[in-house]
Amino acid sequence: MTEETTAPTVDQHNSFKASCTLNEKEAGPSDPKPMPNASKECQLFLPDLVNGGDVLVTIGRAYMDCVPTDTVHGIPLGEENVRVTITIPKLKRALLPIPMNEATCIEEAVSGYLADCCRRIGMDQRFEFISPVLVSPVQQNVDRAAYVRERAEYILRILRNAPKGKRLLMLYNSGQHWILAVIDPWDDSVLYFNPLENEPGDDFKDLITTALNDWKLLVGSGVRQRRNW
């Protein structure tokens, strides 16, 4: 089974069997600790039902000091399960062994953290969520225009299926840091939160501009004609 392209680190908690392969390295003082208990770097494998054996689906951190009544996104861990932070997805379409309400596969788990936060504060009905794995530039030495077009078509599919009035939330990793974008297609406006407090790179703007321009051609009138960043 071929390995898929990896994605940037995103903190997201899910459940896996405690039998996942663990490295010996303990979490050091400088390691991020999204949960209060100690963690171990781990490789997570699932059975390959086609070829037999196990296949690596993600690299993460496992929090072993758990009890069955601990919850992940409101769901009890249960017996023999551990809380896991997914850091580097390897097989994005692999199904989670314990599906969450907002995630059934590795790819969805990466973007599920943002969706879960909105659900908890009652704002999930206002937004559609874009997977950072499918929009962040993880490929190198490729035709840039074609690569922008490929990712923009994914955003366009979400726009076409979104009810009128919904906004899009997009986490984007430039390779150095994260940017959060709130895209309002009907107002043709983009609000972005950049921790470096500077203009985002060309790839970020070209990606969103391409998707919104294509969407405006589909819907025609009723959309603001001058984009506001």
mmCIF file of C-alpha atoms in Angstrom:
data_model
loop_
_atom_site.group_PDB
_atom_site.id
_atom_site.type_symbol
_atom_site.label_atom_id
_atom_site.label_comp_id
_atom_site.label_asym_id
_atom_site.label_seq_id
_atom_site.Cartn_x
_atom_site.Cartn_y
_atom_site.Cartn_z
ATOM 1 C CA MET A 1 0.000 0.000 0.000
ATOM 2 C CA THR A 2 1.541 3.339 -0.987
ATOM 3 C CA GLU A 3 2.101 6.034 1.599
ATOM 4 C CA GLU A 4 0.265 9.314 1.137
ATOM 5 C CA THR A 5 1.792 12.753 1.486
ATOM 6 C CA THR A 6 2.253 13.879 5.069
ATOM 7 C CA ALA A 7 0.638 16.963 6.540
ATOM 8 C CA PRO A 8 1.744 19.605 9.063
ATOM 9 C CA THR A 9 1.283 19.092 12.782
ATOM 10 C CA VAL A 10 -2.219 19.710 14.138
ATOM 11 C CA ASP A 11 -3.331 18.990 17.699
ATOM 12 C CA GLN A 12 -6.348 16.718 17.598
ATOM 13 C CA HIS A 13 -7.416 14.104 20.145
ATOM 14 C CA ASN A 14 -8.820 10.732 19.129
ATOM 15 C CA SER A 15 -8.996 7.183 20.471
ATOM 16 C CA PHE A 16 -6.826 4.250 19.462
ATOM 17 C CA LYS A 17 -6.160 0.814 20.901
ATOM 18 C CA ALA A 18 -3.362 0.792 23.478
ATOM 19 C CA SER A 19 -1.523 -1.805 21.394
ATOM 20 C CA CYS A 20 -0.328 0.840 18.937
ATOM 21 C CA THR A 21 3.446 0.867 18.440
ATOM 22 C CA LEU A 22 5.091 3.299 20.869
ATOM 23 C CA ASN A 23 8.544 4.834 20.642
ATOM 24 C CA GLU A 24 10.537 5.005 23.858
ATOM 25 C CA LYS A 25 11.027 8.777 23.793
ATOM 26 C CA GLU A 26 9.076 10.435 26.602
ATOM 27 C CA ALA A 27 7.618 13.896 26.175
ATOM 28 C CA GLY A 28 10.192 16.475 27.236
ATOM 29 C CA PRO A 29 9.613 19.880 28.834
ATOM 30 C CA SER A 30 9.679 21.588 25.431
ATOM 31 C CA ASP A 31 7.148 19.248 23.836
ATOM 32 C CA PRO A 32 3.580 20.565 23.395
ATOM 33 C CA LYS A 33 1.201 19.030 25.929
ATOM 34 C CA PRO A 34 -2.401 19.597 24.826
ATOM 35 C CA MET A 35 -3.427 17.243 27.647
ATOM 36 C CA PRO A 36 -2.110 17.488 31.249
ATOM 37 C CA ASN A 37 -0.812 13.904 31.482
ATOM 38 C CA ALA A 38 2.520 12.702 30.070
ATOM 39 C CA SER A 39 2.685 11.455 26.494
ATOM 40 C CA LYS A 40 4.847 9.254 24.297
ATOM 41 C CA GLU A 41 5.615 9.682 20.638
ATOM 42 C CA CYS A 42 3.998 6.811 18.780
ATOM 43 C CA GLN A 43 3.354 5.276 15.410
ATOM 44 C CA LEU A 44 -0.217 4.155 14.846
ATOM 45 C CA PHE A 45 -0.976 1.106 12.729
ATOM 46 C CA LEU A 46 -4.240 -0.396 11.502
ATOM 47 C CA PRO A 47 -4.810 -3.809 9.886
ATOM 48 C CA ASP A 48 -4.431 -3.918 6.098
ATOM 49 C CA LEU A 49 -7.510 -5.934 5.136
ATOM 50 C CA VAL A 50 -6.380 -6.262 1.509
ATOM 51 C CA ASN A 51 -2.713 -7.207 1.737
ATOM 52 C CA GLY A 52 -2.581 -8.474 5.306
ATOM 53 C CA GLY A 53 -0.374 -7.250 8.111
ATOM 54 C CA ASP A 54 -0.483 -3.729 9.504
ATOM 55 C CA VAL A 55 -0.058 -0.365 7.788
ATOM 56 C CA LEU A 56 1.193 2.901 9.303
ATOM 57 C CA VAL A 57 -1.659 5.444 9.230
ATOM 58 C CA THR A 58 -0.318 8.307 11.353
ATOM 59 C CA ILE A 59 2.384 9.465 13.734
ATOM 60 C CA GLY A 60 1.221 11.028 16.963
ATOM 61 C CA ARG A 61 1.508 11.213 20.721
ATOM 62 C CA ALA A 62 -0.219 8.727 23.022
ATOM 63 C CA TYR A 63 -1.445 9.669 26.500
ATOM 64 C CA MET A 64 -1.308 6.387 28.392
ATOM 65 C CA ASP A 65 -2.469 7.588 31.810
ATOM 66 C CA CYS A 66 -6.170 7.246 31.001
ATOM 67 C CA VAL A 67 -9.142 5.484 32.540
ATOM 68 C CA PRO A 68 -12.172 4.053 30.677
ATOM 69 C CA THR A 69 -14.401 6.895 31.873
ATOM 70 C CA ASP A 70 -12.184 9.590 30.330
ATOM 71 C CA THR A 71 -13.837 11.139 27.286
ATOM 72 C CA VAL A 72 -12.722 12.291 23.848
ATOM 73 C CA HIS A 73 -15.177 14.772 22.316
ATOM 74 C CA GLY A 74 -17.779 13.594 24.807
ATOM 75 C CA ILE A 75 -17.346 9.879 24.033
ATOM 76 C CA PRO A 76 -15.923 7.595 26.790
ATOM 77 C CA LEU A 77 -12.595 5.954 25.949
ATOM 78 C CA GLY A 78 -13.709 2.526 27.136
ATOM 79 C CA GLU A 79 -11.457 -0.402 27.980
ATOM 80 C CA GLU A 80 -7.964 -0.779 26.458
ATOM 81 C CA ASN A 81 -8.094 2.531 24.572
ATOM 82 C CA VAL A 82 -5.783 5.521 24.818
ATOM 83 C CA ARG A 83 -6.105 9.192 23.963
ATOM 84 C CA VAL A 84 -4.004 10.107 20.927
ATOM 85 C CA THR A 85 -2.907 13.383 19.349
ATOM 86 C CA ILE A 86 -2.536 13.047 15.576
ATOM 87 C CA THR A 87 0.538 14.983 14.439
ATOM 88 C CA ILE A 88 1.584 13.648 11.009
ATOM 89 C CA PRO A 89 -1.102 11.863 8.964
ATOM 90 C CA LYS A 90 0.370 9.182 6.705
ATOM 91 C CA LEU A 91 -2.720 7.516 5.228
ATOM 92 C CA LYS A 92 -5.346 10.251 5.141
ATOM 93 C CA ARG A 93 -8.312 8.097 4.093
ATOM 94 C CA ALA A 94 -7.752 5.406 6.726
ATOM 95 C CA LEU A 95 -10.828 4.948 8.920
ATOM 96 C CA LEU A 96 -10.517 5.827 12.591
ATOM 97 C CA PRO A 97 -10.846 2.735 14.793
ATOM 98 C CA ILE A 98 -13.253 4.683 17.011
ATOM 99 C CA PRO A 99 -15.141 7.270 14.898
ATOM 100 C CA MET A 100 -15.982 10.633 16.419
ATOM 101 C CA ASN A 101 -19.170 12.546 15.645
ATOM 102 C CA GLU A 102 -17.302 14.882 13.292
ATOM 103 C CA ALA A 103 -14.581 12.523 12.031
ATOM 104 C CA THR A 104 -14.531 9.035 10.568
ATOM 105 C CA CYS A 105 -11.088 9.009 8.928
ATOM 106 C CA ILE A 106 -7.586 10.317 9.666
ATOM 107 C CA GLU A 107 -7.982 13.244 7.273
ATOM 108 C CA GLU A 108 -11.175 14.437 8.970
ATOM 109 C CA ALA A 109 -9.625 14.059 12.415
ATOM 110 C CA VAL A 110 -6.952 16.612 11.551
ATOM 111 C CA SER A 111 -9.529 19.277 10.734
ATOM 112 C CA GLY A 112 -12.067 18.082 13.291
ATOM 113 C CA TYR A 113 -10.592 20.046 16.184
ATOM 114 C CA LEU A 114 -11.810 23.367 14.793
ATOM 115 C CA ALA A 115 -15.217 21.922 13.943
ATOM 116 C CA ASP A 116 -15.574 20.501 17.435
ATOM 117 C CA CYS A 117 -14.769 23.861 19.057
ATOM 118 C CA CYS A 118 -17.495 25.541 16.998
ATOM 119 C CA ARG A 119 -19.976 22.792 17.798
ATOM 120 C CA ARG A 120 -19.361 23.209 21.521
ATOM 121 C CA ILE A 121 -20.170 26.924 21.438
ATOM 122 C CA GLY A 122 -23.176 26.494 19.165
ATOM 123 C CA MET A 123 -21.702 28.037 15.992
ATOM 124 C CA ASP A 124 -21.283 24.947 13.837
ATOM 125 C CA GLN A 125 -24.418 25.778 11.819
ATOM 126 C CA ARG A 126 -22.795 28.978 10.551
ATOM 127 C CA PHE A 127 -19.707 27.427 8.999
ATOM 128 C CA GLU A 128 -18.469 24.848 6.549
ATOM 129 C CA PHE A 129 -15.042 23.448 7.345
ATOM 130 C CA ILE A 130 -12.128 23.038 4.950
ATOM 131 C CA SER A 131 -9.584 20.294 5.594
ATOM 132 C CA PRO A 132 -6.080 21.786 6.082
ATOM 133 C CA VAL A 133 -4.619 18.588 4.649
ATOM 134 C CA LEU A 134 -6.228 19.318 1.270
ATOM 135 C CA VAL A 135 -5.378 23.030 0.988
ATOM 136 C CA SER A 136 -1.957 23.446 2.634
ATOM 137 C CA PRO A 137 0.967 23.307 0.177
ATOM 138 C CA VAL A 138 2.646 20.004 1.076
ATOM 139 C CA GLN A 139 4.033 19.159 -2.400
ATOM 140 C CA GLN A 140 7.257 20.611 -3.735
ATOM 141 C CA ASN A 141 8.666 20.997 -7.261
ATOM 142 C CA VAL A 142 5.276 20.814 -8.971
ATOM 143 C CA ASP A 143 3.476 22.986 -11.506
ATOM 144 C CA ARG A 144 2.372 25.789 -9.170
ATOM 145 C CA ALA A 145 -0.606 26.942 -11.246
ATOM 146 C CA ALA A 146 -1.924 23.393 -11.589
ATOM 147 C CA TYR A 147 -1.387 22.748 -7.882
ATOM 148 C CA VAL A 148 -3.334 25.889 -6.953
ATOM 149 C CA ARG A 149 -6.113 24.832 -9.334
ATOM 150 C CA GLU A 150 -6.297 21.330 -7.851
ATOM 151 C CA ARG A 151 -6.738 22.632 -4.301
ATOM 152 C CA ALA A 152 -9.088 25.428 -5.382
ATOM 153 C CA GLU A 153 -11.414 22.852 -6.952
ATOM 154 C CA TYR A 154 -11.748 21.186 -3.554
ATOM 155 C CA ILE A 155 -12.830 24.523 -2.019
ATOM 156 C CA LEU A 156 -15.203 25.083 -4.938
ATOM 157 C CA ARG A 157 -16.928 21.742 -4.255
ATOM 158 C CA ILE A 158 -17.587 22.841 -0.685
ATOM 159 C CA LEU A 159 -18.895 26.222 -1.855
ATOM 160 C CA ARG A 160 -21.278 24.595 -4.317
ATOM 161 C CA ASN A 161 -22.777 22.357 -1.633
ATOM 162 C CA ALA A 162 -22.916 24.945 1.151
ATOM 163 C CA PRO A 163 -26.302 26.544 1.959
ATOM 164 C CA LYS A 164 -26.624 30.238 1.180
ATOM 165 C CA GLY A 165 -25.242 32.436 3.935
ATOM 166 C CA LYS A 166 -22.708 29.944 5.264
ATOM 167 C CA ARG A 167 -19.098 30.961 5.728
ATOM 168 C CA LEU A 168 -16.038 28.781 5.347
ATOM 169 C CA LEU A 169 -13.406 28.209 8.031
ATOM 170 C CA MET A 170 -10.026 27.262 6.616
ATOM 171 C CA LEU A 171 -6.845 26.350 8.482
ATOM 172 C CA TYR A 172 -3.837 26.767 6.199
ATOM 173 C CA ASN A 173 -0.220 25.866 6.906
ATOM 174 C CA SER A 174 2.378 27.755 4.885
ATOM 175 C CA GLY A 175 5.095 25.339 5.972
ATOM 176 C CA GLN A 176 6.226 27.633 8.780
ATOM 177 C CA HIS A 177 3.084 28.602 10.674
ATOM 178 C CA TRP A 178 -0.721 28.359 10.649
ATOM 179 C CA ILE A 179 -3.178 30.897 9.244
ATOM 180 C CA LEU A 180 -6.912 30.823 9.956
ATOM 181 C CA ALA A 181 -9.187 32.219 7.250
ATOM 182 C CA VAL A 182 -12.897 33.029 7.460
ATOM 183 C CA ILE A 183 -14.290 33.156 3.925
ATOM 184 C CA ASP A 184 -17.659 34.779 3.209
ATOM 185 C CA PRO A 185 -18.429 33.910 -0.431
ATOM 186 C CA TRP A 186 -21.611 35.990 -0.629
ATOM 187 C CA ASP A 187 -19.947 39.150 0.639
ATOM 188 C CA ASP A 188 -16.791 38.195 -1.294
ATOM 189 C CA SER A 189 -14.674 38.906 1.759
ATOM 190 C CA VAL A 190 -11.843 37.060 3.472
ATOM 191 C CA LEU A 191 -10.845 37.623 7.079
ATOM 192 C CA TYR A 192 -7.549 36.006 8.023
ATOM 193 C CA PHE A 193 -5.704 35.650 11.309
ATOM 194 C CA ASN A 194 -1.937 35.518 10.838
ATOM 195 C CA PRO A 195 0.197 35.187 14.014
ATOM 196 C CA LEU A 196 3.137 36.821 12.191
ATOM 197 C CA GLU A 197 0.991 39.928 11.596
ATOM 198 C CA ASN A 198 1.995 40.286 7.951
ATOM 199 C CA GLU A 199 0.483 39.634 4.554
ATOM 200 C CA PRO A 200 0.037 35.924 3.776
ATOM 201 C CA GLY A 201 2.004 34.505 0.873
ATOM 202 C CA ASP A 202 0.948 34.363 -2.760
ATOM 203 C CA ASP A 203 -0.128 30.719 -2.550
ATOM 204 C CA PHE A 204 -2.670 31.508 0.187
ATOM 205 C CA LYS A 205 -4.250 34.383 -1.748
ATOM 206 C CA ASP A 206 -4.095 32.680 -5.139
ATOM 207 C CA LEU A 207 -5.800 29.596 -3.724
ATOM 208 C CA ILE A 208 -8.744 31.501 -2.252
ATOM 209 C CA THR A 209 -8.982 33.927 -5.184
ATOM 210 C CA THR A 210 -9.148 31.089 -7.718
ATOM 211 C CA ALA A 211 -11.865 29.274 -5.779
ATOM 212 C CA LEU A 212 -13.992 32.392 -5.231
ATOM 213 C CA ASN A 213 -13.653 33.587 -8.825
ATOM 214 C CA ASP A 214 -14.803 30.204 -10.130
ATOM 215 C CA TRP A 215 -17.685 30.196 -7.678
ATOM 216 C CA LYS A 216 -18.811 33.686 -8.767
ATOM 217 C CA LEU A 217 -18.969 32.471 -12.358
ATOM 218 C CA LEU A 218 -21.309 29.694 -11.238
ATOM 219 C CA VAL A 219 -23.726 31.758 -9.148
ATOM 220 C CA GLY A 220 -23.708 34.934 -11.232
ATOM 221 C CA SER A 221 -25.418 37.978 -9.704
ATOM 222 C CA GLY A 222 -26.034 38.561 -6.040
ATOM 223 C CA VAL A 223 -22.372 38.460 -5.058
ATOM 224 C CA ARG A 224 -20.241 41.421 -4.124
ATOM 225 C CA GLN A 225 -18.045 42.334 -7.090
ATOM 226 C CA ARG A 226 -14.991 43.686 -5.276
ATOM 227 C CA ARG A 227 -13.147 41.360 -2.930
ATOM 228 C CA ASN A 228 -12.371 42.628 0.547
ATOM 229 C CA TRP A 229 -9.343 41.177 2.367
#
